[in-house]
Each structure stands twice: as structure tokens, then as C-alpha cells.
Coordinates of C-alpha atoms and ligand atoms in Angstrom, one line a residue:
M1 CA 132.5 136.1 16.6
A2 CA 133.6 132.2 15.9
A3 CA 137.2 131.7 15.9
S4 CA 138.6 129.3 13.4
S5 CA 140.2 127.1 16.4
P6 CA 139.3 126.9 19.8
L7 CA 140.9 129.7 22.1
I8 CA 141.0 129.1 25.9
D9 CA 141.3 132.2 27.8
R10 CA 143.5 131.2 30.7
E11 CA 143.2 134.5 32.3
Q12 CA 139.7 134.0 33.3
T13 CA 138.4 133.7 36.7
P14 CA 136.1 130.7 37.1
V15 CA 132.7 131.8 38.5
R16 CA 130.0 129.4 39.0
P17 CA 126.5 130.2 38.3
D18 CA 124.0 129.8 41.2
V19 CA 121.6 127.8 39.1
T20 CA 122.2 126.2 35.6
A21 CA 119.0 128.0 34.3
V22 CA 116.5 130.5 35.5
I23 CA 112.9 130.5 33.9
V24 CA 111.2 133.8 34.3
G25 CA 107.4 133.3 34.7
A26 CA 105.3 130.5 35.9
G27 CA 102.4 130.6 33.6
F28 CA 102.2 127.7 30.8
G29 CA 105.1 129.0 29.2
G30 CA 107.4 128.5 32.2
L31 CA 105.9 125.0 32.9
G32 CA 106.6 123.9 29.4
A33 CA 110.2 125.2 29.4
A34 CA 110.8 123.5 32.7
I35 CA 109.4 120.4 31.4
Q36 CA 111.8 120.4 28.5
L37 CA 114.9 121.4 30.7
R38 CA 113.8 118.4 33.0
R39 CA 113.8 116.0 29.9
Q40 CA 117.3 117.2 29.0
G41 CA 118.5 116.2 32.4
I42 CA 118.9 119.8 33.5
D43 CA 117.4 120.0 36.9
D44 CA 119.1 123.1 38.5
F45 CA 116.9 125.7 37.6
L46 CA 114.7 128.0 39.3
I47 CA 111.2 129.5 38.0
L48 CA 110.9 133.0 39.1
E49 CA 107.4 134.7 39.5
R50 CA 106.1 138.0 40.4
E51 CA 102.9 136.8 41.3
D52 CA 102.1 134.7 44.4
D53 CA 101.1 131.6 42.7
L54 CA 101.6 129.7 39.3
G55 CA 99.0 130.0 36.0
G56 CA 100.1 133.4 34.5
T57 CA 97.2 134.5 32.8
W58 CA 94.9 132.1 34.5
H59 CA 96.2 133.2 37.9
V60 CA 96.0 136.9 37.2
N61 CA 92.6 136.9 35.3
R62 CA 89.9 136.1 37.8
Y63 CA 87.1 138.0 36.4
P64 CA 83.5 136.7 36.4
G65 CA 82.8 134.9 33.2
L66 CA 86.4 134.1 32.5
A67 CA 86.7 131.0 30.2
V68 CA 88.7 129.8 27.5
D69 CA 87.9 130.4 24.0
I70 CA 89.8 127.7 22.0
A71 CA 88.5 124.4 23.0
S72 CA 89.9 122.9 25.8
V73 CA 90.9 119.6 24.1
T74 CA 93.4 121.8 22.0
Y75 CA 94.2 124.5 24.7
S76 CA 96.2 122.1 26.7
F77 CA 99.5 120.3 26.5
S78 CA 99.4 117.3 23.7
F79 CA 101.4 115.3 26.0
E80 CA 99.2 115.9 29.2
P81 CA 95.6 115.7 28.0
N82 CA 92.9 116.3 30.6
P83 CA 89.9 114.1 30.1
Y84 CA 87.9 115.9 32.6
W85 CA 87.2 119.3 31.1
S86 CA 83.7 120.3 32.6
R87 CA 83.0 122.3 29.3
V88 CA 84.1 122.2 25.7
F89 CA 85.7 125.6 26.7
A90 CA 86.8 125.2 30.1
P91 CA 86.1 128.1 32.7
G92 CA 89.5 130.1 34.0
E93 CA 89.7 128.3 37.2
E94 CA 89.7 124.8 35.6
I95 CA 92.8 125.9 33.4
K96 CA 94.3 127.0 36.6
A97 CA 93.7 123.9 38.3
Y98 CA 95.3 121.9 35.2
A99 CA 98.4 124.2 35.7
R100 CA 98.9 123.2 39.1
D101 CA 98.2 119.3 38.4
I102 CA 101.1 119.8 35.8
A103 CA 103.5 121.4 38.4
D104 CA 102.7 118.7 40.7
K105 CA 103.0 115.8 38.3
Y106 CA 106.4 117.4 37.1
G107 CA 107.7 118.3 40.6
L108 CA 108.0 122.0 39.6
Y109 CA 106.6 123.5 42.6
E110 CA 109.9 123.0 44.5
R111 CA 111.6 125.0 41.7
M112 CA 109.5 127.9 42.1
R113 CA 110.0 131.0 43.7
F114 CA 107.1 133.5 44.1
A115 CA 106.6 137.0 44.8
T116 CA 109.7 137.2 43.0
T117 CA 110.1 140.1 40.3
V118 CA 113.3 140.1 38.0
E119 CA 113.9 143.7 37.0
S120 CA 116.4 143.1 34.7
A121 CA 119.3 140.6 33.1
S122 CA 122.7 141.5 32.2
W123 CA 125.1 139.4 30.3
D124 CA 128.3 138.8 31.7
Q125 CA 130.7 138.1 28.9
E126 CA 133.7 137.4 31.2
H127 CA 132.0 134.8 33.0
G128 CA 129.8 133.6 30.3
L129 CA 126.7 134.0 32.8
W130 CA 123.6 136.2 33.1
E131 CA 123.2 138.1 36.1
L132 CA 119.5 139.1 37.3
T133 CA 118.8 141.7 39.4
L134 CA 115.6 140.8 41.5
A135 CA 113.2 143.4 43.1
S136 CA 113.6 142.0 46.9
A137 CA 116.3 139.7 46.9
P138 CA 119.8 139.5 46.1
A139 CA 121.0 139.1 42.6
I140 CA 121.3 135.5 40.7
R141 CA 123.6 134.1 38.4
T142 CA 122.4 131.7 35.8
R143 CA 124.1 129.8 32.8
Y144 CA 120.7 129.9 30.6
L145 CA 118.0 132.7 30.8
I146 CA 114.7 131.6 29.4
T147 CA 111.9 134.3 29.7
A148 CA 108.3 133.0 29.6
T149 CA 106.7 136.5 30.5
G150 CA 103.8 136.1 28.0
F151 CA 102.2 138.1 25.7
L152 CA 99.9 139.8 27.9
S153 CA 101.3 140.2 31.2
Q154 CA 101.5 144.1 31.7
A155 CA 97.9 145.3 32.1
K156 CA 97.1 148.8 30.2
S157 CA 94.9 151.3 32.2
P158 CA 93.9 154.1 29.7
D159 CA 95.5 157.4 29.9
I160 CA 92.0 159.3 30.0
P161 CA 92.2 162.9 31.9
G162 CA 90.9 162.8 35.2
I163 CA 90.9 158.9 35.7
D164 CA 93.1 159.3 38.8
S165 CA 90.2 161.5 40.3
F166 CA 87.3 159.1 40.1
A167 CA 85.9 158.5 43.6
G168 CA 84.1 155.3 43.2
D169 CA 85.8 151.9 42.7
V170 CA 88.1 151.3 39.7
V171 CA 88.7 147.4 38.7
H172 CA 90.9 146.1 35.8
S173 CA 89.8 143.0 34.6
A174 CA 93.6 141.4 35.0
D175 CA 93.4 142.7 38.7
W176 CA 89.7 141.6 39.6
D177 CA 89.1 142.2 43.2
P178 CA 86.1 139.8 44.2
S179 CA 85.1 142.2 47.2
V180 CA 84.1 145.1 45.0
A181 CA 80.3 144.7 45.1
L182 CA 78.5 144.6 41.9
N183 CA 74.6 144.6 43.0
G184 CA 72.8 147.6 42.5
R185 CA 75.9 149.7 41.2
R186 CA 76.0 152.2 38.4
A187 CA 78.6 150.8 36.6
A188 CA 80.6 151.8 33.4
I189 CA 83.0 149.4 31.4
I190 CA 85.8 150.6 29.0
G191 CA 86.9 148.1 26.2
T192 CA 85.2 145.6 24.1
G193 CA 87.9 143.3 23.3
A194 CA 87.7 139.3 24.3
T195 CA 87.9 140.0 28.0
G196 CA 84.9 142.7 27.8
V197 CA 83.0 140.1 25.5
Q198 CA 83.1 137.8 28.6
L199 CA 82.6 140.4 31.3
I200 CA 79.8 142.4 30.0
P201 CA 77.1 140.1 30.0
E202 CA 78.4 139.0 33.5
L203 CA 78.2 142.8 34.8
A204 CA 75.0 143.5 32.9
S205 CA 73.1 140.6 34.7
Q206 CA 74.3 141.7 38.3
V207 CA 74.7 145.8 38.4
A208 CA 71.6 148.5 38.2
E209 CA 73.0 150.2 35.3
L210 CA 76.0 149.2 32.8
T211 CA 77.4 152.0 30.1
V212 CA 79.8 150.2 28.0
Y213 CA 82.2 152.3 26.4
Q214 CA 83.2 151.1 22.9
R215 CA 86.1 152.6 20.6
T216 CA 86.1 149.6 18.1
P217 CA 83.5 146.9 17.8
I218 CA 84.7 143.4 17.7
W219 CA 83.8 140.4 15.3
V220 CA 81.9 138.0 17.6
V221 CA 80.6 134.6 16.4
P222 CA 78.8 131.9 18.0
K223 CA 80.6 129.7 20.8
L224 CA 79.7 126.2 20.2
D225 CA 79.8 125.6 24.0
G226 CA 78.2 123.0 26.4
P227 CA 79.1 120.9 29.4
V228 CA 80.8 117.7 28.6
P229 CA 78.7 114.7 29.7
K230 CA 80.3 112.4 32.4
Y231 CA 80.3 109.4 30.0
V232 CA 82.4 111.2 27.4
Q233 CA 84.8 112.1 30.5
K234 CA 85.0 108.7 31.2
L235 CA 85.5 107.8 27.8
F236 CA 88.3 110.0 27.3
A237 CA 89.9 108.7 30.5
R238 CA 89.7 104.9 29.3
V239 CA 90.3 105.6 25.8
P240 CA 92.7 108.6 25.3
A241 CA 93.1 107.9 21.6
I242 CA 89.3 109.1 21.2
Q243 CA 90.3 112.5 23.2
S244 CA 93.4 112.5 20.7
A245 CA 91.1 112.2 17.8
A246 CA 88.9 114.9 19.2
R247 CA 91.9 117.2 19.4
L248 CA 92.9 116.5 16.0
A249 CA 89.9 117.2 14.6
N250 CA 89.3 120.7 16.6
T251 CA 93.1 121.3 15.5
S252 CA 92.5 120.8 11.9
I253 CA 89.5 123.1 11.7
L254 CA 91.3 126.0 13.5
E255 CA 94.3 125.2 11.2
A256 CA 92.0 125.8 8.2
M257 CA 90.7 129.0 9.8
T258 CA 94.0 130.2 10.2
F259 CA 95.6 129.0 6.6
S260 CA 92.8 130.6 4.6
G261 CA 91.4 133.4 6.8
V262 CA 94.6 134.9 8.3
L263 CA 97.6 133.8 6.3
H264 CA 95.9 133.4 2.7
Y265 CA 93.4 136.0 2.8
R266 CA 94.5 137.2 -0.5
Q267 CA 93.3 133.6 -2.3
F268 CA 90.6 132.9 0.4
Q269 CA 89.0 136.1 1.1
L270 CA 85.7 134.7 0.1
G271 CA 86.0 132.7 3.3
N272 CA 86.5 135.7 5.4
R273 CA 83.3 137.4 3.9
V274 CA 81.5 134.3 4.8
A275 CA 82.5 134.6 8.3
E276 CA 82.0 138.1 8.4
L277 CA 78.3 137.1 7.2
L278 CA 78.2 134.6 10.1
G279 CA 79.3 137.4 12.5
R280 CA 76.7 139.7 11.0
A281 CA 73.9 137.2 11.0
H282 CA 74.7 136.4 14.8
L283 CA 74.4 140.3 15.5
R284 CA 71.1 140.3 13.6
A285 CA 69.7 137.4 15.4
Q286 CA 70.5 138.6 19.1
V287 CA 70.1 142.4 19.0
K288 CA 66.6 144.0 18.6
D289 CA 67.7 147.7 17.8
P290 CA 68.9 148.5 14.4
E291 CA 71.1 151.3 15.9
T292 CA 72.5 149.5 18.3
R293 CA 73.5 146.6 15.4
R294 CA 74.8 149.4 13.4
K295 CA 77.2 150.4 16.1
L296 CA 78.3 147.0 16.9
T297 CA 79.2 146.2 13.4
P298 CA 82.9 146.3 12.9
H299 CA 84.2 148.1 9.8
Y300 CA 87.5 146.1 9.1
S301 CA 88.1 142.7 7.8
L302 CA 87.5 139.8 10.1
G303 CA 91.2 138.4 11.1
C304 CA 93.0 142.0 11.5
K305 CA 92.3 142.0 15.0
R306 CA 91.5 139.2 17.3
P307 CA 87.7 138.1 16.5
T308 CA 85.8 136.1 19.7
F309 CA 83.1 134.0 20.4
S310 CA 80.2 134.5 22.6
N311 CA 76.3 133.5 22.6
S312 CA 75.7 136.1 25.4
Y313 CA 77.7 139.2 24.6
F314 CA 75.2 140.4 21.8
Q315 CA 72.2 139.7 24.1
A316 CA 73.4 141.8 26.8
F317 CA 72.6 145.2 24.8
N318 CA 69.2 144.2 24.6
R319 CA 68.8 144.5 28.4
P320 CA 66.9 148.0 29.7
N321 CA 69.9 148.3 32.1
V322 CA 72.7 148.1 29.5
T323 CA 73.7 151.4 27.4
L324 CA 76.3 151.1 24.3
E325 CA 78.2 154.4 24.3
T326 CA 80.3 154.9 21.1
E327 CA 81.1 158.7 21.6
S328 CA 84.4 159.0 22.7
I329 CA 85.5 159.6 26.4
D330 CA 86.6 163.3 27.1
H331 CA 87.6 163.0 31.0
I332 CA 86.5 161.3 33.9
E333 CA 85.5 163.2 37.1
P334 CA 85.1 162.1 40.6
G335 CA 81.3 160.6 40.0
A336 CA 81.1 160.7 36.1
I337 CA 82.5 159.7 32.6
V338 CA 81.9 162.8 30.1
T339 CA 82.2 162.2 26.4
T340 CA 83.4 164.5 23.8
D341 CA 79.7 165.9 23.2
G342 CA 79.4 167.2 26.7
R343 CA 77.3 164.2 27.9
R344 CA 77.9 163.3 31.6
T345 CA 76.9 159.7 32.9
Q346 CA 77.3 159.2 36.6
I347 CA 78.6 156.3 37.7
D348 CA 80.1 154.4 41.0
L349 CA 82.2 151.5 39.4
L350 CA 84.4 152.1 36.6
V351 CA 85.4 148.4 35.1
L352 CA 88.7 148.6 32.8
A353 CA 88.8 145.7 30.3
T354 CA 91.4 147.7 28.3
G355 CA 93.8 144.9 27.9
F356 CA 97.5 145.0 28.0
S357 CA 100.6 147.0 26.9
L358 CA 101.9 144.5 24.5
W359 CA 104.5 146.3 22.5
E360 CA 105.2 148.9 24.9
R361 CA 106.2 146.8 27.8
N362 CA 106.3 143.2 26.8
F363 CA 108.7 143.4 24.2
P364 CA 110.9 142.4 26.4
A365 CA 109.0 142.2 30.0
I366 CA 112.3 142.9 31.7
E367 CA 115.2 145.0 30.8
I368 CA 117.6 142.5 29.1
T369 CA 121.4 143.7 28.2
G370 CA 123.4 141.4 26.0
R371 CA 126.7 141.0 24.6
D372 CA 128.7 144.5 24.2
G373 CA 126.0 146.2 26.2
L374 CA 123.1 145.6 23.5
N375 CA 119.6 146.5 24.9
L376 CA 117.2 144.1 23.6
G377 CA 114.2 146.8 23.8
R378 CA 116.4 149.0 21.7
F379 CA 117.6 146.3 19.4
W380 CA 113.7 145.7 18.4
R381 CA 112.6 149.4 18.4
E382 CA 115.5 151.0 16.8
G383 CA 115.5 148.0 14.4
R384 CA 112.8 145.5 13.5
F385 CA 110.9 143.4 15.8
H386 CA 112.1 139.8 15.2
A387 CA 113.7 136.6 16.6
Y388 CA 115.1 133.5 15.1
E389 CA 112.3 130.9 15.1
G390 CA 110.5 133.3 17.3
F391 CA 112.8 132.3 20.0
S392 CA 116.7 133.5 20.2
V393 CA 118.2 136.8 19.2
P394 CA 121.9 137.6 18.0
G395 CA 123.8 139.2 20.4
F396 CA 121.8 137.7 23.3
P397 CA 124.1 134.2 24.2
N398 CA 122.5 131.5 26.1
F399 CA 119.0 133.3 26.0
L400 CA 115.8 132.1 24.7
S401 CA 112.7 134.3 24.9
L402 CA 109.4 132.2 24.5
N403 CA 107.2 135.1 23.7
S404 CA 109.1 136.9 21.3
P405 CA 108.2 138.0 17.4
Y406 CA 106.9 135.7 15.4
S407 CA 106.7 133.0 18.1
Y408 CA 102.8 132.6 18.1
V409 CA 101.7 129.9 15.8
G410 CA 98.2 129.0 15.1
L411 CA 95.4 129.9 17.5
S412 CA 96.2 127.7 20.5
Y413 CA 99.1 128.9 22.8
F414 CA 100.0 125.6 23.3
W415 CA 101.0 124.8 20.0
G416 CA 103.6 127.4 19.6
L417 CA 104.9 126.5 23.2
E418 CA 105.3 122.8 22.2
I419 CA 107.4 124.0 18.8
Q420 CA 109.7 125.8 21.3
M421 CA 110.2 123.0 23.6
T422 CA 111.2 121.0 20.4
H423 CA 113.6 123.6 19.4
M424 CA 115.0 123.5 23.1
A425 CA 115.4 119.8 22.8
R426 CA 117.6 120.1 19.8
L427 CA 119.5 123.0 20.9
F428 CA 120.4 121.7 24.2
S429 CA 121.2 118.1 23.1
E430 CA 124.0 119.9 20.7
L431 CA 125.4 121.6 23.4
E432 CA 125.8 118.6 25.1
R433 CA 127.0 116.7 21.9
R434 CA 129.7 119.4 21.4
G435 CA 130.8 119.7 25.1
A436 CA 129.6 123.4 24.9
D437 CA 127.8 125.6 27.6
Q438 CA 127.0 128.5 25.4
F439 CA 125.0 129.5 22.3
E440 CA 124.2 132.3 20.3
V441 CA 122.3 132.3 17.1
K442 CA 124.1 133.8 14.2
P443 CA 123.1 137.5 12.8
E444 CA 122.8 136.0 9.1
A445 CA 120.3 132.8 10.3
A446 CA 118.3 135.5 12.4
A447 CA 118.0 137.8 9.2
A448 CA 117.2 135.3 6.8
F449 CA 114.4 133.9 9.3
L450 CA 112.9 137.5 9.3
E451 CA 113.0 137.6 5.6
R452 CA 111.2 134.3 5.4
M453 CA 108.6 135.9 7.8
D454 CA 108.2 138.7 5.9
R455 CA 107.5 137.0 2.6
G456 CA 105.0 134.7 4.3
L457 CA 102.9 137.6 5.4
E458 CA 102.5 138.8 2.0
D459 CA 99.1 137.2 1.3
S460 CA 97.9 137.7 4.8
V461 CA 94.8 139.6 6.2
F462 CA 97.4 142.0 7.8
R463 CA 98.7 143.3 4.4
R464 CA 95.6 142.6 2.2
G465 CA 92.8 143.0 4.2
A466 CA 91.0 146.3 5.3
C467 CA 92.7 146.7 8.7
A468 CA 92.8 150.3 9.0
G469 CA 91.2 151.6 12.1
S470 CA 91.0 148.2 13.7
N471 CA 93.5 149.2 16.5
S472 CA 94.7 145.5 16.4
Y473 CA 97.6 144.6 18.8
Y474 CA 99.0 142.2 16.1
Y475 CA 100.9 145.2 14.6
D476 CA 104.0 146.2 16.2
P477 CA 105.1 149.9 16.8
H478 CA 106.7 149.7 13.2
G479 CA 103.2 148.8 11.7
E480 CA 104.2 145.5 10.9
A481 CA 102.4 142.2 11.8
T482 CA 105.2 140.7 13.7
L483 CA 103.0 138.9 16.6
L484 CA 101.9 135.5 14.4
R485 CA 104.3 133.4 12.7
P486 CA 102.8 133.0 9.0
A487 CA 103.1 129.4 9.1
S488 CA 100.9 126.4 9.8
V489 CA 101.4 124.4 13.2
L490 CA 102.8 121.6 11.0
A491 CA 105.2 123.8 9.1
G492 CA 106.2 125.2 12.7
R493 CA 106.7 121.7 13.9
R494 CA 108.7 120.6 10.9
D495 CA 111.1 123.7 11.1
A496 CA 111.5 123.0 15.0
R497 CA 112.7 119.4 14.0
S498 CA 114.8 120.6 11.3
F499 CA 116.3 123.9 11.7
R500 CA 120.0 124.1 10.8
L501 CA 121.9 123.4 14.1
D502 CA 124.6 125.5 12.6
D503 CA 122.5 128.7 12.7
Y504 CA 124.0 128.8 16.1
D505 CA 127.4 129.3 17.5
Y506 CA 128.5 127.3 20.3
R507 CA 131.1 127.6 22.9
Q508 CA 132.5 126.3 25.7
S509 CA 133.4 129.2 28.3
G510 CA 136.5 130.3 27.3
M511 CA 136.3 129.0 23.9
W512 CA 134.3 129.2 20.6
Y513 CA 134.0 126.3 18.5
T514 CA 133.0 126.6 14.8
P515 CA 130.2 124.8 14.0
N516 CA 130.8 121.5 11.8
Ligands
LIG1 P1 92.0 144.0 24.0 O1 91.7 143.1 23.1 O2 93.2 144.6 23.9 O3 90.8 145.1 24.2 C1 90.9 146.4 25.0 C2 89.8 147.0 24.7 O4 89.8 148.3 25.3 C3 89.6 147.4 23.4 O5 88.2 147.4 23.0 C4 90.1 149.0 23.2 O6 89.7 149.7 22.0 C5 89.8 149.4 24.6 N1 90.6 150.3 25.0 C6 91.9 150.4 25.4 N2 92.3 151.7 25.7 C7 91.2 152.4 25.8 C8 90.9 153.7 26.0 N3 92.2 154.5 26.3 N4 89.8 154.5 25.6 C9 88.8 153.4 25.0 N5 89.1 152.3 24.8 C10 90.2 151.6 25.3 O7 92.2 143.5 25.7 P2 91.5 142.1 26.0 O8 90.0 142.1 25.8 O9 91.8 142.0 27.4 O10 92.0 141.0 25.4 C11 93.4 140.6 25.0 C12 93.6 139.4 24.8 O11 93.4 138.5 25.9 C13 92.8 138.9 23.8 O12 92.7 139.3 22.4 C14 93.0 137.4 23.9 O13 94.1 137.4 22.9 C15 93.3 137.3 25.2 N6 91.8 136.7 25.8 C16 91.4 135.5 25.6 C17 90.4 135.1 26.3 C18 90.1 133.4 26.2 O14 89.2 133.2 26.0 N7 90.9 132.7 25.5 C19 89.7 135.8 26.9 C20 89.8 137.0 27.0 C21 91.0 137.7 26.5 P3 90.5 149.6 20.7 O15 90.2 148.2 20.2 O16 89.9 150.6 20.0 O17 91.8 149.5 20.9

């Protein structure tokens, strides 16, 4: 691809982009990418968002009981600490308000276009630009394309026979309708992932009857939550170093858990066993009925699938109005759910906490066509899911994808995001230094990174644990656990600060530079 000497194509007709960069998605990923572009001196960008407001996950998810389950001192930008979190684990609307504050502070609202759905993006090789097709607006040409479409942005409705015939209300957790009444309803909820765990206690306290349809039990450990006293908030505001110390302490604990329990399961499986014992003890302390306890006990190693934290989930199953159903659903009728053993449960409200289509519809979330007609979805499905440093893909010039295979580092989304911001800083500075305006990662660099990730997973719970039957979305359709980067946050940061700049080819539109 790279010529040995610069080649200027004098035949080219210059075509100017409408903007220098487009970011797709106004969640925290989009905000972080925009902040980084501003830091690089690139102010001519747009953030396109299909929803009617910013916040991503924290805008779309509005179900009762929504809260973060990574402590808020950690689940936030390290360079924008918020001293005023009301609880150790902040409720959803506070996190959305934090996103609004960040957008205000960095002047990002003026760059956002809401209700703007990007349908596809194609690389225009001749002019060195991305052409974006929008659902309800003219196409946009941009020099750089950054997708920040999240991992969990395409809600999944279960493909259960008869579901469309249901005559009562149907609400998905990611499309909550607050006007749907809960009081006095005969409700069912399908799904016991992290969302179900938060939603079930809230529903149980309001509806007349609740049947919980569980396919796979989830590991649940106690949540060390509570209000943050006002004096602590004031202390954090006056002496930010104290909040930084709290963040460091919390981060270190989460890092130790990931390092031992997830990445080095082979060496530290005793630690996982202890965590499983804690989960079992929590269940025993909270659920009276042994049969219900048995049904709620997971049968796979902790860590194969995302575990969660709750003090109220298990207790909900002690309530007389709550039934745990573990028989598979056969079909749904206008007024009932029927299980495979023929039992019919009459309901008038169906709540879907059935999660998201990750691999099917999020990799990528929009159709992306790179150089020589290469389709990103096919590239991943027909080959393997991978991206250099979890961020860039050979064949896709001037394209960065925040939510790529191996981009998620550690337990807080913000860690991986800040690592990617560092990667952007070095990449865009190098472009400037070379007087170039195009970059593309070399295939051999991407292949070497994939090989390193592969080796890094060797001792992980995904390969060494008892994960069969866990139904974990950490595994891609090829059966490889390519979502999480097998590295500590420190190692991820080090890589972002030191990846080889000549792992990329650089080009000024019309000429290629060989890296030096
Ligand atoms: P999820 O973890 O994918 O769980 C979906 C649930 O629906 C699972 O129990 C699944 O069963 C069940 N399900 C799906 N299709 C089904 C079907 N056809 N029939 C029966 N059951 C079906 O989704 P989620 O609970 O929305 O959580 C997704 C992620 O969001 C979490 O892992 C977490 O990363 C994030 N989250 C975070 C927080 C937070 O506080 N930070 C809160 C909520 C969510 P199987 O397990 O058998 O597939």
C-alpha cells in the first residue's frame, strides 16, 4: 500500500469534506472522543446521535431502579471528577446529568445533532473522505470517522412465538415507558441479567403479581452502597486529592478482581471459589426457600458472564407476589405466557429485560464499507473479531471505532475510553507532525496485536473456567471471548502511550508516506 516515495496524483479533483470529523454517538464515548479532538485543535466536527438527547446508555435506560454498579468515583472521567455523587453507586439520572455537565463545560452541545441516524458510511478512496448516509438528512462528507455507538445500544426483543399477539403492555428495559401503570398489574419479566437484577425488586414492590422468567441464573454479590454524606461531598470538592485517593483505592480493588478472577483464573481460581462462596452465602442469607435458592444458584464459574451486585434482588423472591419460573417459555398468547410443560400464567404486563444484540447488530452498529469495498461486518464475521489496540482496523482508513473487539479494559467503561483518548492524541499528533491527513493501521500490526490478545486470554476464566451454559455475551459468534482486552488498565495505558507510531501508514490526500 505504501509507496517508497511520495506520489502526487495530479488527476484528482479536490473535494472538500463538510466537516473534518464526525463522531457517531453522544454517549460518554462520543463525549470523550470530542474532548480529545478539541485537545488536538480539531474543532470542526459533528456528533451525530440517533436519540433526542445525549447520554447514550444513560439516556436510553430509564427503568425504575437504574443505577451504576461500578462505584461512581471510578465510573467517571478521571480528569472531570464529580464530588457531588449522592450515593456510592449513583442513580441513572445523576449520571446523565454528569454527561450534560461535561457537554456544557466542553461546549459540545453546539456540535451535536440529535434525532440524526447514520445508516451507513463508505470510504471514498478517490477523495480520501468518508461519505455518511443519514436516515433523514442529506449525506455528509467527513475526513475522519469515529464511531462511539456503545456495546449495548441495540435492544434485543426475544424471538418467542406469539409475542406479537400479546394484548397487554410490553415494555423493554431500554425503552421504558413511564406512563405504563405498574400498580395492581399481573406482570411477567423475562431476563435476569444486570438489568433484571435492578428492575425486579422495583417491580415486585409495585405490581400485584410478578412472574420472573429466568433462563440462566446470575452470580450476585452484596453491593456496598449507601448515601455519600454531605460533608464527604464538601471534602471531595475542597480537596480533590482525597477523591482521587478514593478513586485509586476503588480502582485498585477492581483491578485486582479482574487480574485474578478474570484474566488469571488458572493461577487464582481459589479466589473465584471464595467469591462464589460469597455469592452463595448472600443467597442463603436472603432467600428462605431452599428450592428457590437452588434455582437461583448459577452452574458456571463466576466471571464467565458478567456478575452483578445487589442487596435487594434475592429478597424479592421471598415476597408472596413473586414467582420464579425456570421452565422454558413455549409461546406467548394475548393474555398469558405458556411454558413448555403446558402451564399458562395469565398476565397483562410483559417486561423485557432481555438485553442487547451485541455481536449481531453492534459490530458494527452501522454498515461500514472501507477501502476496495471491504465491509466491516463481513470482515469480522468471515475472519475473526479484532481491531488494533481495540480501536482501528486495516482496510478502513481514517476510521476509529471506540467499541471494537478488545477495546473494553477492566471493569469501568471510562478506563478503556481514556486509553483510546490517549491513542487518539498520539495518532493525531503524528498526522500533524507528518503533514498528513490520512492514516490506516497496517495489517501485520493488527495481526500481531490479535496474536498478543489471543495469548493473553490463555489463562483467563473464559478459557479455563466452567463457562459452558453461561450464555455469556463476552463470547463472539466464533466462540472467542473478544470483548474484553486481556490486560490490566496500567498495561492498556502503557500501550496507548507507547504503541509503535509506524504501525500506521500515513498519507496526505494524493500521496503516501513511508513511515520513518
Ligand atoms: P443481559 O445481561 O444480556 O441479560 C439478558 C437476560 O435476558 C438474560 O437473563 C437472558 O438469559 C435473558 N434472555 C434473553 N433472551 C431470552 C429469551 N429469548 N428467553 C428467555 N430469556 C432471555 O442484558 P442486561 O441485563 O440488560 O444487561 C446487559 C449489560 O448492561 C450488563 O451486562 C451490564 O454490562 C450492563 N448493565 C449495567 C448496569 C449497571 O449498573 N452498570 C445495569 C444494567 C445493565 P440468558 O442469560 O440465558 O441469555
